[in-house]
Coordinates of C-alpha atoms and ligand atoms in Angstrom, one line a residue:
M1389 CA 25.6 137.4 73.0
S1390 CA 28.7 136.6 70.2
T1391 CA 27.2 137.0 67.0
A1392 CA 30.1 134.5 65.7
A1393 CA 29.8 131.7 62.9
P1394 CA 27.7 128.9 64.3
T1395 CA 30.4 125.6 63.7
M1396 CA 28.0 123.4 63.0
S1397 CA 26.7 122.2 59.5
S1398 CA 25.3 119.1 57.9
T1399 CA 23.4 118.1 54.3
T1400 CA 21.4 115.9 54.9
T1401 CA 18.5 117.4 56.5
S1402 CA 16.9 120.8 56.5
P1403 CA 15.0 122.1 58.9
A1404 CA 12.0 122.2 56.5
D1405 CA 12.7 118.2 57.1
V1406 CA 12.0 118.4 60.6
R1407 CA 8.9 119.8 61.2
P1408 CA 6.6 118.7 62.8
S1409 CA 4.0 116.7 61.3
G1410 CA 1.3 116.7 63.9
P1411 CA -2.3 117.9 63.9
A1412 CA -4.0 120.6 62.0
P1413 CA -3.4 124.1 63.1
T1414 CA -6.2 126.0 65.0
S1415 CA -6.8 129.5 64.1
G1416 CA -4.5 132.6 65.5
S1417 CA -1.0 131.6 65.6
T1418 CA 1.2 131.9 68.7
A1419 CA 4.3 133.7 65.5
P1420 CA 6.8 134.0 68.0
T1421 CA 9.4 135.0 65.1
R1422 CA 9.7 138.2 66.0
L1423 CA 11.5 137.4 69.6
L1424 CA 14.0 135.4 68.1
S1425 CA 17.5 137.5 68.2
A1426 CA 18.5 138.5 64.8
A1427 CA 22.0 136.7 65.5
S1428 CA 20.3 133.7 66.8
R1429 CA 18.1 133.4 64.1
E1430 CA 21.0 132.6 61.9
I1431 CA 23.0 130.2 64.0
V1432 CA 19.2 128.0 64.5
A1433 CA 19.4 127.9 61.0
A1434 CA 22.0 127.3 60.3
T1435 CA 22.6 123.9 62.7
A1436 CA 18.7 122.9 63.1
S1437 CA 20.2 120.0 61.3
V1438 CA 22.4 118.7 62.7
V1439 CA 20.5 118.8 66.2
A1440 CA 17.4 117.3 64.3
E1441 CA 19.8 114.3 63.3
H1442 CA 21.5 114.2 67.4
A1443 CA 17.8 115.2 68.8
E1444 CA 17.3 111.8 70.5
A1445 CA 21.2 111.3 71.5
I1446 CA 20.7 114.3 73.6
T1447 CA 17.9 113.4 74.7
A1448 CA 19.0 110.4 76.2
V1449 CA 22.3 111.8 77.6
F1450 CA 19.8 114.9 79.0
Y1451 CA 17.2 112.0 81.3
P1452 CA 20.1 110.2 83.1
K1453 CA 21.6 113.5 83.7
M1454 CA 18.4 115.0 85.2
F1455 CA 17.3 112.3 86.9
A1456 CA 20.9 111.9 89.2
E1457 CA 20.6 115.4 89.7
N1458 CA 16.7 115.6 90.9
P1459 CA 15.9 111.8 91.3
D1460 CA 12.3 113.4 93.0
L1461 CA 11.8 113.9 89.4
L1462 CA 11.5 109.8 88.5
R1463 CA 8.4 110.0 90.4
V1464 CA 6.6 112.4 87.9
F1465 CA 8.3 111.3 84.7
N1466 CA 6.3 107.9 83.1
Q1467 CA 9.4 104.8 83.2
G1468 CA 7.1 103.1 81.2
N1469 CA 7.9 105.9 78.4
Q1470 CA 11.4 106.3 79.5
A1471 CA 12.4 102.3 78.5
T1472 CA 11.1 102.4 75.7
G1473 CA 12.6 106.3 74.8
E1474 CA 8.9 107.4 73.5
Q1475 CA 9.2 110.6 75.8
S1476 CA 12.8 111.1 74.9
R1477 CA 11.6 111.5 71.6
A1478 CA 8.5 113.7 71.9
L1479 CA 11.0 116.4 73.9
A1480 CA 13.6 116.3 71.0
A1481 CA 11.3 116.2 67.9
S1482 CA 9.1 119.3 69.6
V1483 CA 12.0 121.2 70.6
V1484 CA 13.4 120.9 67.4
A1485 CA 10.0 121.6 65.7
Y1486 CA 9.8 124.9 67.7
A1487 CA 13.0 125.9 66.7
V1488 CA 11.8 125.4 62.9
H1489 CA 8.7 126.8 63.5
L1490 CA 10.1 130.2 64.9
L1491 CA 12.4 130.3 61.6
D1492 CA 9.4 129.8 59.4
P1493 CA 7.2 132.8 59.3
Q1494 CA 4.8 130.5 56.9
A1495 CA 5.0 127.9 59.4
P1496 CA 1.3 126.4 60.6
S1497 CA 0.1 127.7 64.4
F1498 CA 1.6 125.8 67.2
D1499 CA -1.1 126.3 69.3
H1500 CA -2.3 123.0 69.5
V1501 CA 1.2 121.7 70.3
M1502 CA 1.7 123.9 72.7
R1503 CA -2.0 123.6 74.7
R1504 CA -0.8 119.9 74.6
I1505 CA 2.4 119.6 76.3
A1506 CA 0.9 122.6 78.5
Y1507 CA -2.4 120.1 79.4
K1508 CA -0.7 117.4 79.9
H1509 CA 2.7 119.4 82.4
C1510 CA -0.3 120.9 84.3
S1511 CA -2.1 117.2 85.1
L1512 CA 1.7 116.3 86.6
G1513 CA 1.4 119.9 88.9
I1514 CA 4.9 120.8 86.6
R1515 CA 6.5 124.4 88.2
P1516 CA 7.8 127.3 86.6
E1517 CA 10.8 127.0 88.2
Q1518 CA 11.4 123.2 87.5
Y1519 CA 12.1 124.8 83.6
T1520 CA 15.6 126.0 85.1
I1521 CA 16.6 122.2 86.0
V1522 CA 15.9 121.2 82.9
G1523 CA 16.9 123.7 80.5
R1524 CA 20.1 123.8 82.1
N1525 CA 20.4 119.7 81.8
L1526 CA 18.9 119.5 78.3
L1527 CA 21.7 122.4 77.4
A1528 CA 23.9 120.7 78.7
A1529 CA 23.3 117.3 76.9
V1530 CA 23.0 119.6 74.0
A1531 CA 27.0 119.9 74.9
E1532 CA 28.4 116.9 76.3
V1533 CA 26.8 115.0 72.5
L1534 CA 27.7 117.8 69.8
G1535 CA 31.2 118.7 71.8
D1536 CA 33.1 121.2 69.7
A1537 CA 30.4 122.3 67.6
V1538 CA 28.8 123.9 70.6
T1539 CA 30.5 127.3 70.7
P1540 CA 29.4 130.3 72.9
A1541 CA 27.1 131.3 70.4
V1542 CA 25.8 128.2 69.4
A1543 CA 24.9 126.8 72.6
A1544 CA 23.2 130.6 73.6
A1545 CA 21.0 130.4 70.7
W1546 CA 19.1 127.1 71.7
E1547 CA 19.3 129.2 75.0
E1548 CA 17.2 131.1 73.5
V1549 CA 15.1 129.3 71.3
Y1550 CA 15.0 126.8 74.9
W1551 CA 13.8 129.8 76.7
L1552 CA 11.1 131.2 74.3
F1553 CA 9.4 128.1 74.7
G1554 CA 9.4 127.9 78.2
A1555 CA 7.9 131.4 78.5
Q1556 CA 5.1 130.5 76.6
L1557 CA 4.8 127.4 78.3
I1558 CA 5.0 128.5 81.4
A1559 CA 2.8 131.3 80.9
E1560 CA 0.0 128.5 79.1
E1561 CA 0.1 126.3 82.7
A1562 CA -0.4 129.2 84.4
R1563 CA -3.2 130.5 82.4
I1564 CA -5.1 126.3 82.6
Y1565 CA -3.4 126.1 86.4
A1566 CA -5.9 129.8 86.8
E1567 CA -9.0 128.4 84.8
A1568 CA -8.9 125.0 86.5
G1569 CA -8.8 127.2 90.3
V1570 CA -5.2 124.4 90.7
D1571 CA -2.6 125.7 93.3
P1572 CA 0.3 124.8 91.1
A1573 CA 2.2 123.5 94.8
T1574 CA -0.9 121.5 95.4
P1575 CA -2.3 120.2 92.0
L1576 CA -3.5 116.8 93.1
R1577 CA -6.9 116.0 95.1
P1578 CA -6.9 112.6 97.2
Y1579 CA -9.4 109.8 95.8
R1580 CA -11.3 106.9 97.1
L1581 CA -12.6 103.8 94.9
V1582 CA -16.0 103.7 95.9
R1583 CA -16.9 101.0 92.7
R1584 CA -14.9 98.5 89.8
I1585 CA -16.8 97.8 87.3
E1586 CA -15.5 94.4 85.7
E1587 CA -15.8 96.0 81.5
T1588 CA -14.6 93.0 79.8
A1589 CA -11.3 90.3 80.8
D1590 CA -9.0 93.1 80.4
V1591 CA -11.0 96.0 81.3
V1592 CA -12.3 97.3 84.1
S1593 CA -13.6 101.0 85.1
L1594 CA -13.0 102.6 88.6
V1595 CA -15.8 104.9 90.0
L1596 CA -13.9 107.2 92.0
E1597 CA -15.0 109.9 94.9
P1598 CA -13.5 112.9 96.4
A1599 CA -11.7 111.8 99.7
D1600 CA -11.3 115.7 100.6
G1601 CA -15.3 115.8 100.7
E1602 CA -14.9 118.7 98.1
P1603 CA -17.3 118.4 94.4
V1604 CA -16.0 117.0 91.5
P1605 CA -14.1 119.2 89.3
A1606 CA -16.2 120.3 86.2
T1607 CA -14.9 118.2 83.3
V1608 CA -15.0 118.8 79.6
P1609 CA -15.9 115.3 78.0
G1610 CA -12.9 113.9 75.9
Q1611 CA -10.6 115.3 79.0
Y1612 CA -8.5 112.9 81.0
V1613 CA -6.8 113.1 84.7
S1614 CA -3.1 112.1 85.5
V1615 CA -3.4 109.7 88.3
F1616 CA -0.4 108.6 91.2
V1617 CA -0.2 105.2 92.5
D1618 CA 2.0 104.3 95.2
L1619 CA 4.1 101.0 93.4
A1620 CA 5.9 98.1 95.9
G1621 CA 9.7 99.4 96.6
G1622 CA 7.9 102.6 97.6
R1623 CA 8.1 103.8 93.7
R1624 CA 5.2 106.6 92.5
Q1625 CA 3.9 106.8 88.8
A1626 CA 1.4 108.6 87.3
R1627 CA -0.5 107.9 84.0
Q1628 CA -3.8 110.0 81.9
Y1629 CA -7.0 108.4 82.3
T1630 CA -9.7 110.1 79.9
V1631 CA -13.2 110.3 82.2
S1632 CA -15.0 107.9 80.3
S1633 CA -18.3 109.4 82.4
T1634 CA -19.3 112.8 82.8
A1635 CA -22.7 111.5 84.0
L1636 CA -21.5 110.9 87.8
G1637 CA -22.7 114.1 89.4
T1638 CA -20.2 113.4 92.7
R1639 CA -18.2 110.8 91.6
L1640 CA -15.4 110.7 88.7
Q1641 CA -14.6 107.5 86.4
I1642 CA -11.7 106.1 84.4
T1643 CA -12.1 102.8 82.4
V1644 CA -8.5 101.0 82.3
R1645 CA -7.3 99.1 79.4
R1646 CA -4.6 96.8 81.0
V1647 CA -1.2 96.7 79.1
R1648 CA 0.3 93.7 78.9
G1649 CA 3.9 93.0 78.2
V1650 CA 4.8 91.5 74.3
N1651 CA 8.1 90.0 73.2
G1652 CA 9.7 89.9 76.5
A1653 CA 8.5 93.7 77.3
P1654 CA 6.8 93.5 80.7
D1655 CA 3.7 94.2 81.7
G1656 CA 2.2 97.7 81.8
E1657 CA 3.1 98.7 85.9
V1658 CA -0.1 101.8 86.6
S1659 CA -2.2 99.6 84.9
S1660 CA -1.6 96.6 85.8
F1661 CA -1.9 98.1 89.5
L1662 CA -5.2 99.8 88.9
H1663 CA -6.3 96.4 87.5
D1664 CA -4.4 93.9 90.0
G1665 CA -3.5 96.0 93.0
L1666 CA -6.0 98.7 93.7
A1667 CA -9.4 97.9 96.1
V1668 CA -12.6 99.2 97.1
D1669 CA -11.8 102.1 100.0
D1670 CA -8.1 102.1 98.8
L1671 CA -6.9 106.0 97.9
V1672 CA -5.1 107.2 95.1
E1673 CA -4.4 110.7 93.9
V1674 CA -5.8 112.7 91.2
S1675 CA -5.0 116.0 88.8
A1676 CA -7.7 118.2 88.0
P1677 CA -9.3 117.7 84.4
A1678 CA -6.8 118.7 81.3
G1679 CA -6.5 117.9 77.5
D1680 CA -8.2 120.1 75.0
F1681 CA -9.8 117.2 72.4
V1682 CA -13.0 118.3 73.8
V1683 CA -16.1 118.6 71.1
Q1684 CA -17.8 122.0 71.0
P1685 CA -21.3 122.7 71.5
S1686 CA -22.4 123.4 67.5
D1687 CA -24.5 122.1 65.1
T1688 CA -22.3 119.9 63.1
P1689 CA -22.8 116.2 62.9
L1690 CA -20.1 114.5 64.7
L1691 CA -18.2 110.9 63.8
L1692 CA -16.1 109.3 67.0
A1693 CA -14.2 106.6 65.9
S1694 CA -12.2 104.2 67.9
A1695 CA -10.4 101.5 68.5
G1696 CA -9.5 99.9 71.7
A1697 CA -8.8 101.9 74.8
G1698 CA -9.7 105.0 72.4
I1699 CA -13.8 104.0 73.0
T1700 CA -13.4 105.7 76.8
T1701 CA -13.2 108.8 74.9
V1702 CA -16.5 107.9 72.9
L1703 CA -19.3 107.4 76.3
P1704 CA -18.2 110.8 77.7
I1705 CA -18.4 112.8 74.4
V1706 CA -22.0 110.8 74.0
E1707 CA -23.2 111.7 77.0
N1708 CA -22.9 114.8 77.0
I1709 CA -24.6 115.6 73.7
A1710 CA -26.9 113.3 74.9
R1711 CA -27.7 115.7 77.6
T1712 CA -27.4 119.3 75.8
Q1713 CA -27.7 118.7 72.0
P1714 CA -29.9 115.4 71.5
E1715 CA -30.7 117.0 67.9
R1716 CA -27.1 116.6 66.9
T1717 CA -26.3 113.8 64.6
V1718 CA -23.5 111.2 66.1
I1719 CA -22.4 108.4 64.7
V1720 CA -19.9 106.6 66.7
A1721 CA -17.5 103.7 65.0
H1722 CA -15.8 101.4 66.5
A1723 CA -12.7 99.1 65.8
D1724 CA -11.6 95.6 68.1
R1725 CA -10.6 92.4 68.6
T1726 CA -13.3 90.9 69.1
A1727 CA -17.0 92.0 70.6
Q1728 CA -15.9 90.2 74.0
D1729 CA -13.1 92.7 74.6
H1730 CA -15.2 95.5 73.4
A1731 CA -15.8 97.9 76.6
L1732 CA -18.7 100.5 76.9
R1733 CA -20.2 98.9 73.9
E1734 CA -23.9 98.8 75.5
T1735 CA -24.1 101.9 78.3
V1736 CA -22.8 104.2 74.9
Q1737 CA -25.5 101.9 72.3
H1738 CA -28.1 102.6 75.6
V1739 CA -27.0 106.7 75.4
G1740 CA -26.5 107.2 71.7
R1741 CA -30.5 106.1 72.2
Q1742 CA -31.2 109.1 73.9
L1743 CA -30.0 110.8 70.9
D1744 CA -33.0 111.8 68.0
D1745 CA -30.4 110.8 65.1
F1746 CA -27.4 108.0 66.2
T1747 CA -25.9 105.7 64.5
S1748 CA -23.3 102.9 65.2
Y1749 CA -20.5 100.9 63.5
T1750 CA -18.8 97.6 64.9
W1751 CA -15.5 96.0 62.9
Y1752 CA -13.7 93.1 64.5
E1753 CA -11.5 91.5 63.6
T1754 CA -12.9 88.0 64.6
V1755 CA -16.8 88.5 64.6
A1756 CA -18.8 85.8 65.8
P1757 CA -21.1 83.4 63.0
D1758 CA -24.2 85.2 65.0
D1759 CA -23.4 88.7 65.3
R1760 CA -25.2 89.7 61.8
R1761 CA -24.7 93.9 62.4
S1762 CA -20.7 93.8 63.0
R1763 CA -18.5 93.9 60.1
P1764 CA -15.6 91.7 59.9
G1765 CA -12.0 93.1 60.0
Y1766 CA -10.5 96.6 60.0
M1767 CA -12.3 99.9 60.3
D1768 CA -13.7 100.8 56.6
L1769 CA -15.0 104.1 56.7
S1770 CA -15.8 104.0 52.9
E1771 CA -18.3 102.0 53.9
I1772 CA -20.5 104.0 56.0
A1773 CA -22.6 107.2 54.6
L1774 CA -21.1 110.7 56.4
P1775 CA -22.4 113.8 56.1
D1776 CA -20.7 116.7 54.2
D1777 CA -19.9 118.7 57.1
V1778 CA -18.9 115.7 59.4
Q1779 CA -16.4 116.7 62.4
V1780 CA -14.2 114.1 62.9
F1781 CA -13.0 112.8 66.3
T1782 CA -10.7 109.8 66.4
C1783 CA -9.1 107.6 69.6
G1784 CA -7.1 104.5 69.4
P1785 CA -3.8 103.2 68.6
L1786 CA -1.8 105.4 65.6
P1787 CA -1.7 103.2 62.7
F1788 CA -5.7 103.2 63.4
M1789 CA -6.0 106.9 63.5
R1790 CA -3.3 107.4 60.6
H1791 CA -5.8 105.0 58.8
V1792 CA -8.5 106.9 59.9
R1793 CA -7.3 109.9 58.2
T1794 CA -6.3 108.5 55.4
S1795 CA -9.9 107.5 54.4
L1796 CA -11.7 110.2 55.8
V1797 CA -9.1 113.0 53.6
A1798 CA -9.8 110.4 50.6
R1799 CA -13.3 110.9 51.4
G1800 CA -13.3 114.9 50.8
V1801 CA -12.8 115.4 54.9
P1802 CA -11.1 118.0 55.3
A1803 CA -7.8 117.9 57.3
D1804 CA -8.8 120.5 59.6
R1805 CA -11.8 118.3 61.0
I1806 CA -10.0 115.8 62.2
R1807 CA -9.1 115.5 65.3
Y1808 CA -7.1 112.7 67.1
E1809 CA -6.1 112.3 70.8
V1810 CA -2.8 110.1 71.6
F1811 CA -2.4 108.1 74.6
G1812 CA 0.8 108.3 74.6
P1813 CA 3.4 111.4 74.6
D1814 CA 4.9 110.6 70.7
L1815 CA 3.2 113.8 69.0
W1816 CA 5.2 114.5 66.8
A1817 CA 7.1 111.3 66.5
A1818 CA 4.5 109.7 64.9
Q1819 CA 4.9 111.5 61.6
I1820 CA 0.9 112.2 61.7
P1821 CA 0.7 114.6 58.4
S1822 CA -1.5 117.6 59.4
Ligands
LIG1489 C1 -4.2 111.7 77.1 C2 -4.6 110.1 77.7 C3 -5.5 109.6 78.1 C4 -5.6 108.4 78.6 N1 -6.6 108.1 78.5 C5 -6.7 106.3 79.0 C6 -8.0 105.5 78.9 O1 -8.2 106.2 79.0 N2 -7.4 104.1 79.7 C7 -6.4 104.0 79.2 O2 -6.4 102.0 79.3 N3 -5.6 104.2 78.8 C8 -5.5 105.4 78.5 N4 -4.1 106.0 78.4 C9 -3.0 104.8 78.5 C10 -2.2 105.5 79.8 O3 -2.2 106.6 79.9 C11 -1.1 104.1 80.0 O4 -0.6 104.8 79.2 C12 -1.5 103.0 80.4 O5 -2.3 102.8 81.3 C13 0.0 101.8 80.4 O6 0.2 102.4 81.6 P1 1.3 101.6 82.2 O7 1.7 101.9 83.4 O8 0.2 100.4 82.7 O9 2.4 100.9 81.1 P2 3.9 101.2 81.4 O10 4.3 100.6 82.3 O11 4.0 102.2 81.3 O12 4.4 100.7 80.4 C14 4.1 101.2 78.6 C15 4.7 100.3 77.6 O13 6.0 99.9 77.5 C16 6.5 98.7 77.7 N5 8.0 98.9 78.5 C17 7.6 99.2 79.6 N6 9.2 99.0 80.2 C18 9.3 98.5 78.7 C19 10.8 98.2 79.0 N7 11.9 98.3 80.0 N8 11.2 97.5 78.0 C20 10.5 97.8 76.8 N9 9.4 98.2 77.0 C21 9.0 98.9 78.3 C22 5.2 97.9 77.8 O14 5.4 96.7 78.5 C23 3.7 98.4 77.4 O15 4.4 98.1 76.5 C24 -4.0 107.7 78.3 C25 -2.9 107.9 77.7 C26 -3.0 109.8 77.4 C27 -1.9 110.1 77.0
LIG1490 C1 10.6 124.0 77.2 C2 10.9 123.3 78.2 C3 9.8 121.8 77.2 C4 9.8 121.4 76.2 C5 9.8 121.5 75.3 C6 8.5 120.2 77.3 C7 8.4 118.9 76.3 C8 7.3 118.0 76.4 C9 7.2 117.7 75.6 C10 6.6 117.7 73.8 C11 6.1 116.1 76.1 C12 5.3 115.5 75.7 C13 3.9 116.0 75.7 C14 2.6 114.7 75.1 O1 2.4 114.6 74.0 O2 2.2 113.9 75.7 C15 6.1 116.6 77.9 C16 5.9 115.7 78.8 C17 6.3 115.9 80.0 N1 6.7 116.4 80.7 FE1 7.7 118.5 79.5 N2 8.7 119.7 78.8 C18 9.1 120.5 79.0 C19 9.4 121.9 79.9 C20 8.9 120.3 81.0 C21 9.4 121.0 83.0 C22 10.4 122.2 83.6 C23 9.1 119.2 83.1 C24 9.2 119.5 84.7 C25 10.0 118.6 85.4 C26 8.4 118.6 82.4 C27 8.7 117.7 82.5 C28 8.0 116.6 81.7 C29 7.3 115.3 82.3 C30 6.7 114.6 83.5 C31 6.0 114.9 81.2 C32 5.2 113.5 80.8 C33 6.7 112.6 80.3 C34 5.9 111.2 80.2 O3 4.5 110.9 80.7 O4 6.4 110.4 79.9 N3 8.6 119.3 80.7 N4 7.4 117.6 78.3

């Protein structure tokens, strides 16, 4: 590889400015710093800010290029996220953040980020050989957007970054596939819809049974599955849905909120299909459970703070605690528009009553006059008592989770005790501070 000086430079953004603000670091570190060659380190340090500034332009070129060459990938990538640009932002931000991570020996562990991407990839059946396709198109897009600035040395340095990232992801994905006993060549199983439970006007629970006669896979509460559906016109799309109950033995339940388009945007494709187009006895294809938004067995009290569809993570966790550690303290706090929109409310309450120490709080934007228990407005955690060593799991829209985190940190809850699940791809674009 040439060691020629890079030709790109910038004065507006330093590499440190583009550091991801993901979740709190977990213990240990992937520590790949020493893996990047000295020549590439220098070049990446000098060019990271320019790549960061152009990251979205690069991914805007990358995806159409890749889909034109590989139309099959349109079925694997979420076309809603393509339309809104969320996936482009997530990919761009992750590559730049990884580069910054490589350069900074003090950088917090990247393990959590790596695991999140790897789990998402596994739920979609991503295979090692596809990294060549993505890498080729991504690096071609970098060259196209940055033009002459991309000397052979610059291209080689960024190729090295890409493959360091890719190799770590491939290894993590191999581990996840092996642990789940999944052959990446056949990552999906057919499931039959056996029951629909209309939870609220906009939320339905779908109870699914394996159609291949094999048992349901083990699910750690808080994990999700990717559900693949065949849409009109031969189109196929996948979305992720939390396994909303793990208490069904031979069945698997997901709970889907219908996404309505606002300001002229179309209604959500897959959630609308699951609400309107999937009848009892129909088949869908489902991945193995994935994700690391999971509660570990411990004596620590838990606060589960959710809003809207985020309630789907709460029920399986409460069910699991009731089954395995009924003495553990659990506080659930949920925010919704109204009590009528609050899905799974009765079920969570019912299971919560099996715990020794269970408290629940609700906030509704509109509280019915006869509802004396719920609080009006947005969730305000300063109103509730919390144990000192509380561990927090939060899931809901990003502004909600930011608010939860800020108010808890202000109360002295250490940031590393707050875990969150984003129901979309923009972990980094989200700018949730660590
Ligand atoms: C880990 C994880 C767990 C999840 N768990 C759950 C769960 O338990 N329950 C649940 O209900 N959801 C869950 N989700 C969210 C779910 O995966 C889907 O994102 C959600 O159902 C919306 O999918 P959709 O196909 O209906 O919407 P999409 O078609 O993907 O649309 C998404 C948004 O993009 C907008 N959009 C689409 N096309 C355009 C366009 N051309 N121009 C402008 N805007 C556009 C739509 O209006 C909509 O607001 C989870 C997500 C993740 C990542
Ligand atoms: C080093 C290489 C790669 C990086 C850095 C990367 C990064 C990412 C990131 C950051 C996300 C969003 C994760 C989340 O927060 O949910 C993602 C999702 C995804 N990735 Fe990758 N990825 C890489 C390689 C690949 C490859 C080889 C494929 C195969 C075609 C692929 C397909 C996907 C798909 C389909 C999604 C979900 C998209 C969506 O839901 O909109 N990725 N990836």
